[in-house]
CSV table of C-alpha atoms in Angstrom, one decimal:
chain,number,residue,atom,x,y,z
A,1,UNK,CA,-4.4,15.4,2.3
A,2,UNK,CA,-1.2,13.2,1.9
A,3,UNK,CA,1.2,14.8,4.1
A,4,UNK,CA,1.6,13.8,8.0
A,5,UNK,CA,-1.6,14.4,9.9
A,6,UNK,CA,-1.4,16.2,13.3
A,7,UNK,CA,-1.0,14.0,16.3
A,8,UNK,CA,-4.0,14.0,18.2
A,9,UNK,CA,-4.9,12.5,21.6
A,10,UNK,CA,-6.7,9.6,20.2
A,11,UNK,CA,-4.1,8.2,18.4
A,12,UNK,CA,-3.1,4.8,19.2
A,13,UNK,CA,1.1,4.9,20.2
A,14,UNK,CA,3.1,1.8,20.5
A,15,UNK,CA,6.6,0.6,19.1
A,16,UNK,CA,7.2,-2.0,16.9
A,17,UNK,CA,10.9,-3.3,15.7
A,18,UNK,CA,12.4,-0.2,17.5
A,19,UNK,CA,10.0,1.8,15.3
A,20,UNK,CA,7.6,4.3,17.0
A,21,UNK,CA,3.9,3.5,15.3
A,22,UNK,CA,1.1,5.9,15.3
A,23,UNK,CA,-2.1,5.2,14.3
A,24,UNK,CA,-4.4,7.6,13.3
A,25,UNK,CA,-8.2,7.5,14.6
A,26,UNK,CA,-9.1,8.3,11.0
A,27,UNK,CA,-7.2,5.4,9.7
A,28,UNK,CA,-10.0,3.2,11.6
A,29,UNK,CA,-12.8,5.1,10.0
A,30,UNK,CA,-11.6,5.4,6.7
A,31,UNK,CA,-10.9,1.1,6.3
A,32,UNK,CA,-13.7,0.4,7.7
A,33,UNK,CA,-15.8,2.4,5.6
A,34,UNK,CA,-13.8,1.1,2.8
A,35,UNK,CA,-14.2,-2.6,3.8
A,36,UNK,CA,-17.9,-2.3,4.4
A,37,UNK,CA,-19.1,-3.6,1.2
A,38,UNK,CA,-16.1,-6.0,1.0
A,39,UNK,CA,-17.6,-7.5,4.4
A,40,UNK,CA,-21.0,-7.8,3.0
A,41,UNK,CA,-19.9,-9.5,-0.1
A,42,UNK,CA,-18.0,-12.4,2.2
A,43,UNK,CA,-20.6,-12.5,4.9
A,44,UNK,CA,-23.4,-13.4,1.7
A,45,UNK,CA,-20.4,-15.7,0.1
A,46,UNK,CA,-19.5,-17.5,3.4
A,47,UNK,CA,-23.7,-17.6,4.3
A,48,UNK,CA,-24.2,-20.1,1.3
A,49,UNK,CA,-21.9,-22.9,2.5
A,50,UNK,CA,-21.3,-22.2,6.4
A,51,UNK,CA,-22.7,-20.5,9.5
A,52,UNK,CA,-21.5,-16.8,8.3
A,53,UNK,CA,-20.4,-14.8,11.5
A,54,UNK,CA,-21.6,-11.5,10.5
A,55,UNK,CA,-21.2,-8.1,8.5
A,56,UNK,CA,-19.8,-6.5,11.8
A,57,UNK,CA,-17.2,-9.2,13.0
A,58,UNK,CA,-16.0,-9.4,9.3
A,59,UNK,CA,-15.5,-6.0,9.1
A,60,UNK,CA,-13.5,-5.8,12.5
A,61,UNK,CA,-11.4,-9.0,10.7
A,62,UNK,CA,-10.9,-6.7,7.8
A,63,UNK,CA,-9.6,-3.4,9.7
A,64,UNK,CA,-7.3,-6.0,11.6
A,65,UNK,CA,-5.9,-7.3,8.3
A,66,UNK,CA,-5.6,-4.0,6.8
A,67,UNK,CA,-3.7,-2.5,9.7
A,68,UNK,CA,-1.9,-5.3,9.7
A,69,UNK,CA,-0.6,-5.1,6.0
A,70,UNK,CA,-0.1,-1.7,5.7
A,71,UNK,CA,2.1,-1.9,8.7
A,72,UNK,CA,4.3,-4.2,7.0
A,73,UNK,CA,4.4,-2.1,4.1
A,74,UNK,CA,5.9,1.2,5.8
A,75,UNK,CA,7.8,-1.9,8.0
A,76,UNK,CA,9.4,-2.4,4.8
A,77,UNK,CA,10.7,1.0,4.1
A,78,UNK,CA,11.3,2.0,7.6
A,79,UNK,CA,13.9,-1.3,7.1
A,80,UNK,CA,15.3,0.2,4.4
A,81,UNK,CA,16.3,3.6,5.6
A,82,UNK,CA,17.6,1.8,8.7
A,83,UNK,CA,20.2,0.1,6.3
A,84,UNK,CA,21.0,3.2,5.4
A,85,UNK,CA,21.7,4.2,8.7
A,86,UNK,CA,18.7,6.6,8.6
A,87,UNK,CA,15.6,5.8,11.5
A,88,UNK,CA,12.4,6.8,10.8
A,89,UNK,CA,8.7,6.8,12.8
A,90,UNK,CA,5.6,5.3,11.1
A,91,UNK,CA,2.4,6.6,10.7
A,92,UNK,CA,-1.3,5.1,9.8
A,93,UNK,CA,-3.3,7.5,9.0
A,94,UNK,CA,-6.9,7.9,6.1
A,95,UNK,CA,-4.3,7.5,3.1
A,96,UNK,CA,-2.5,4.4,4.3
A,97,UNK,CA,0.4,4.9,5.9
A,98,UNK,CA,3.7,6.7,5.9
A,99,UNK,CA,7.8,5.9,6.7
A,100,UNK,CA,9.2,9.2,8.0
A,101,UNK,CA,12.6,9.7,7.9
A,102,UNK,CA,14.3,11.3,11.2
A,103,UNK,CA,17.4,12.1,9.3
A,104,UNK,CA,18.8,13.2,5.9
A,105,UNK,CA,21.6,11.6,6.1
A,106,UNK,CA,23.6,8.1,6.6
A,107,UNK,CA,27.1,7.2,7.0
A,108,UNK,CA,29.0,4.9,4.6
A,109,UNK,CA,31.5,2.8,5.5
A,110,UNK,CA,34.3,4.9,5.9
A,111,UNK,CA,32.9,7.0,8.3
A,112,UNK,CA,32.3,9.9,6.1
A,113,UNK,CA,29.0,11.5,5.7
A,114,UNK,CA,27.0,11.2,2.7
A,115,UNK,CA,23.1,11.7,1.0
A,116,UNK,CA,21.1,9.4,-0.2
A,117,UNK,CA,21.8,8.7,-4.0
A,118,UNK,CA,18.9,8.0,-6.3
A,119,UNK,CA,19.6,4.8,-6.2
A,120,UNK,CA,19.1,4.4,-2.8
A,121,UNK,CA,15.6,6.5,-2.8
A,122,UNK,CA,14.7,3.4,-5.3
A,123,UNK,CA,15.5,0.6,-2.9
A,124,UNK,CA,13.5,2.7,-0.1
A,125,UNK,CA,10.6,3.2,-2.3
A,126,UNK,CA,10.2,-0.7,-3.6
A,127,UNK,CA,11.0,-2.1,0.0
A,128,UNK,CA,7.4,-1.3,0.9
A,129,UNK,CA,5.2,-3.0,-1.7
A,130,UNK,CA,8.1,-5.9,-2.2
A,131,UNK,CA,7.7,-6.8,1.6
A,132,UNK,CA,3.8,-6.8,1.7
A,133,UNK,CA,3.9,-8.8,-1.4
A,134,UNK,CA,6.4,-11.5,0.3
A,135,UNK,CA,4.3,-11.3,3.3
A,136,UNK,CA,1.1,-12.0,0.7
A,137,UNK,CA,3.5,-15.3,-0.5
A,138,UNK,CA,3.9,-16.4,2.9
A,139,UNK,CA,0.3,-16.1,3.6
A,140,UNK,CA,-0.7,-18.2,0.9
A,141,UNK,CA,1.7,-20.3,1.5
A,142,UNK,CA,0.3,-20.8,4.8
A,143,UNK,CA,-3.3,-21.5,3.6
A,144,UNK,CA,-1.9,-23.8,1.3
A,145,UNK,CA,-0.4,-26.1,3.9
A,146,UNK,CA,-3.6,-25.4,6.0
A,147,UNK,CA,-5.9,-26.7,3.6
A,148,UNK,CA,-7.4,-23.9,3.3
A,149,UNK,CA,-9.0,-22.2,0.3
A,150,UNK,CA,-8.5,-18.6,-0.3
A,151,UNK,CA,-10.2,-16.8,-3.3
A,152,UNK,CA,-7.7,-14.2,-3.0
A,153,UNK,CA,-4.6,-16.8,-3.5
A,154,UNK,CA,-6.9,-18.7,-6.0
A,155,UNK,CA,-6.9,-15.6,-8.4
A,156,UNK,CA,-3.1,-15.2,-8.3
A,157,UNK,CA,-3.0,-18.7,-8.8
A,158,UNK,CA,-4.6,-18.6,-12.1
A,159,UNK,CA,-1.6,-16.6,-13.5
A,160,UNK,CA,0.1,-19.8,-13.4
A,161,UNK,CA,-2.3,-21.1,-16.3
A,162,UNK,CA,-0.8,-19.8,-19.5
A,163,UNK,CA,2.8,-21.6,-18.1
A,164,UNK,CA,0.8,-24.5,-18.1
A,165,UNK,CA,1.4,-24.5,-14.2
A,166,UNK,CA,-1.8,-26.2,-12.5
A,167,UNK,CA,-3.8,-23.8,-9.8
A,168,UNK,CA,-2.4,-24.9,-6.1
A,169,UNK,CA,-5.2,-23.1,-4.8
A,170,UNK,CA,-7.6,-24.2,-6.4
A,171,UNK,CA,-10.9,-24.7,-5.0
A,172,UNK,CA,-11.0,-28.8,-5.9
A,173,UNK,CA,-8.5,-29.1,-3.6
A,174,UNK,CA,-8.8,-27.5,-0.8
A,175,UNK,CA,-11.7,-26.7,1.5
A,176,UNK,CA,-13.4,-24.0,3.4
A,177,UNK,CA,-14.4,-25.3,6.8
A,178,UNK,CA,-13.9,-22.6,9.3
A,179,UNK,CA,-15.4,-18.8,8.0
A,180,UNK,CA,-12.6,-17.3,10.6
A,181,UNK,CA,-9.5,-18.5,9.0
A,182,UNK,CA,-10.9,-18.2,5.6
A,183,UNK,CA,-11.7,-15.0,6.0
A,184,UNK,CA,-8.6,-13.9,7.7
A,185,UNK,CA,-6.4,-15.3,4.5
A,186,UNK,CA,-8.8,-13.9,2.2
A,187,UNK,CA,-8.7,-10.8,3.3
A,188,UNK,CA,-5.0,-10.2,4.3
A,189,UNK,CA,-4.1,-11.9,1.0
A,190,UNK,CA,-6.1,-9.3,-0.4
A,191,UNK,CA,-4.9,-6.3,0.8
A,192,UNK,CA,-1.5,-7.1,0.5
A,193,UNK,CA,-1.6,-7.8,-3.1
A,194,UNK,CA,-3.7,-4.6,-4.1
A,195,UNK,CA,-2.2,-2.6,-2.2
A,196,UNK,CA,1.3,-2.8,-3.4
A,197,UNK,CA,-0.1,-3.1,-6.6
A,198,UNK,CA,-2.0,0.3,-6.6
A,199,UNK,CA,1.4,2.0,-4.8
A,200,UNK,CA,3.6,0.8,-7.9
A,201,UNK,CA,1.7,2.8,-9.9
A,202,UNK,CA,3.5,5.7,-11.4
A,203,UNK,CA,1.8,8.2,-10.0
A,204,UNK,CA,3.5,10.8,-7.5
A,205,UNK,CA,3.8,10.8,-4.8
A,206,UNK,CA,2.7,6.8,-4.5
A,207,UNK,CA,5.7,4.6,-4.6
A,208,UNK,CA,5.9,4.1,-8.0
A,209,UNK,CA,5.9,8.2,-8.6
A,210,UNK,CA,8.6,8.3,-6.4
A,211,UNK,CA,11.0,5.2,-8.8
A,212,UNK,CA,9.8,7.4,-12.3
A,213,UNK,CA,11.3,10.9,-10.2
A,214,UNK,CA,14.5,9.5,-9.3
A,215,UNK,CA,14.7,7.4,-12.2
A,216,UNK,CA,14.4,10.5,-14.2
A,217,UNK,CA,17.0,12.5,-12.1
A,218,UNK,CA,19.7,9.6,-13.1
A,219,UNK,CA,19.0,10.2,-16.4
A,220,UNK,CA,18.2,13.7,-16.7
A,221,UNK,CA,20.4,14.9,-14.0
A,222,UNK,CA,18.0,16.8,-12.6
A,223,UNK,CA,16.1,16.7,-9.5
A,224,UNK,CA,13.2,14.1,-11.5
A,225,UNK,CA,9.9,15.6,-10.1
A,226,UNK,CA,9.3,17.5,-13.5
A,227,UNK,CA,9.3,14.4,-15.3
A,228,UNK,CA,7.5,12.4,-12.5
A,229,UNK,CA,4.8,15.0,-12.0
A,230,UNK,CA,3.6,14.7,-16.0
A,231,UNK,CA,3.5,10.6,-16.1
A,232,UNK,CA,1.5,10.9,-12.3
A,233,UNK,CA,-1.1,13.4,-13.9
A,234,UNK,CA,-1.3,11.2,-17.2
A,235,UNK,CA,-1.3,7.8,-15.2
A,236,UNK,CA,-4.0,9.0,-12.7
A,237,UNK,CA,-6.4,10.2,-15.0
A,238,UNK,CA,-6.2,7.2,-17.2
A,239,UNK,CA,-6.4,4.8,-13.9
A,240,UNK,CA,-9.4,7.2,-12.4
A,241,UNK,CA,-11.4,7.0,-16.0
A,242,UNK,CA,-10.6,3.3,-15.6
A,243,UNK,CA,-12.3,2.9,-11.7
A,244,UNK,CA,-15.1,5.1,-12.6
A,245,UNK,CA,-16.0,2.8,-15.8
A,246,UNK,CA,-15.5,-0.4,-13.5
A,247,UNK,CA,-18.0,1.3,-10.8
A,248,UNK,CA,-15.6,2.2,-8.3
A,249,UNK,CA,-16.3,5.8,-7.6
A,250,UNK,CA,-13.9,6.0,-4.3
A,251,UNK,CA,-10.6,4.6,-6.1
A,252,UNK,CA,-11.5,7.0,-9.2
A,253,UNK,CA,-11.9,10.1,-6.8
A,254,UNK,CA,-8.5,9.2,-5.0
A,255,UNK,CA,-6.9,8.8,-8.3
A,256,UNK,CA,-8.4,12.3,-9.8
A,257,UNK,CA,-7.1,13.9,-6.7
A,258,UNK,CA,-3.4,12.6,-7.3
A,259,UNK,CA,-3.9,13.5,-10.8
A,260,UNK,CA,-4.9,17.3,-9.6
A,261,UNK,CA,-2.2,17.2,-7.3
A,262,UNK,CA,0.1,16.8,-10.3
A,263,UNK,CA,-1.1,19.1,-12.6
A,264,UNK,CA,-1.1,21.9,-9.5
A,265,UNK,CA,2.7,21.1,-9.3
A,266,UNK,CA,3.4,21.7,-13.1
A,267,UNK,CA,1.3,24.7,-13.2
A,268,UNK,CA,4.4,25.7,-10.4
A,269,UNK,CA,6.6,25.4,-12.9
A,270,UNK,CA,5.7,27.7,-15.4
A,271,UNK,CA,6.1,30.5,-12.7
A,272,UNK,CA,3.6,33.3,-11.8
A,273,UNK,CA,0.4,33.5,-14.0
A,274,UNK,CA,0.3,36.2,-16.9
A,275,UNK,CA,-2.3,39.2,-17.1
């Protein structure tokens, strides 16, 4: 379910940065289905204040956005293992997306051949989500000096309250005169602030699984997946009991798989089964 799917002959090829990009026909159908209520929820928003353009031109705005910000994501890690003198191929596929390495190994300075070091696994892993989330700032940023509001900027925005740090995106302020450029903020904003968000969690093999493993390796001097295998089945239960309370049955079946997937690994490490 996670790992690399098989190419296929409807997979959309192009390169981008000097990375080759494959996208999935699945990736299509699983964000749209995903964004299908989100479309219907800012087509009835947008209907009360402007002409609303419709559930299905929404929906194609929000598989744009989404393919957009998930690219930068694996953009981000893909970056990462190039500074490490490691290329890699993207892939978008029904999970998101993926940075695939094309090498195990990089060079250092002097020539000599080396691994990656934990540390360096950590850089790789946070590259992802920190580059979406800049790319979330710069967005926002944008709006801002558009006058444009975003309710996806205005939420972040209210963090600012308890430093006493007025709302910039607050709705008194700014305006929502065109239903394409607010809805191409909203959205992208959006994604790109949940979706790191969700991948920080630490549950393996999500980005922040990957931080607890090696994390755990540097201080356990071991290999780390022990350790990250117990907080991904404890964190994904608790985060799939969580979405199921809130009503979200498709974020708390995702998350009960991850959780499965973790407890099937440390079931592995207690060896063969006793009869």
């Amino acid at each position: 379910m996670i790992g690399e799917p098989t190419p296929s002959q409807y997979d959309w090829r192009f390169t981008f940065m000097g990375f080759p990009v494959r996208v999935t026909w699945l990736f299509w159908v699983i964000t749209a289905a995903l964004g299908y209520g989100i479309a219907m929820s800012a087509n009835s928003s947008l209907s009360r204040i402007l002409p609303a353009p419709g559930v299905g031109p929404l929906l194609l705005v929000w598989v744009g956005c989404v393919m957009v910000s998930v690219l930068i994501h694996e953009l981000g890690h893909a970056l990462a293992f190039r500074y490490f003198g490691i290329e890699s191929h993207i892939v978008l596929y029904h999970m998101g997306g993926l940075a695939i390495p094309t090498a195990g190994f990089s060079f250092n300075r002097g020539g000599g051949r080396r691994r990656l070091s934990h540390i360096d696994q950590i850089i790789i892993s946070l590259a992802g989500p920190f580059l979406q989330f800049a790319s979330a700032i710069l967005a926002a940023a944008v709006a801002y000096w558009m006058g444009i509001y975003v309710p996806s900027a205005s939420q972040v925005g209210n963090l600012l309250d308890p430093l006493g740090i007025p709302n910039p995106w607050d709705q008194g302020s700014l305006t929502t005169n065109n239903p394409w450029t607010h809805s191409i903020f909203n959205f992208y904003i959006l994604v790109s602030i949940w979706w790191p968000l969700f991948n920080l969690l630490p549950v393996y093999p999500l980005d922040g699984g990957h931080v607890v493993q090696h994390t755990a390796a540097i201080l356990t001097r071991s290999d780390g997946y022990r350790q990250a295998h117990i907080v991904g089945a404890v964190v994904g239960l608790l985060v799939a009991w969580w979405f199921f309370n809130n009503g979200n049955g498709i974020n708390a079946l995702l998350f009960l798989s991850l959780a499965m997937n973790n407890i099937q690994a440390m079931q592995g490490y207690g060896g063969p089964p006793r009869w």
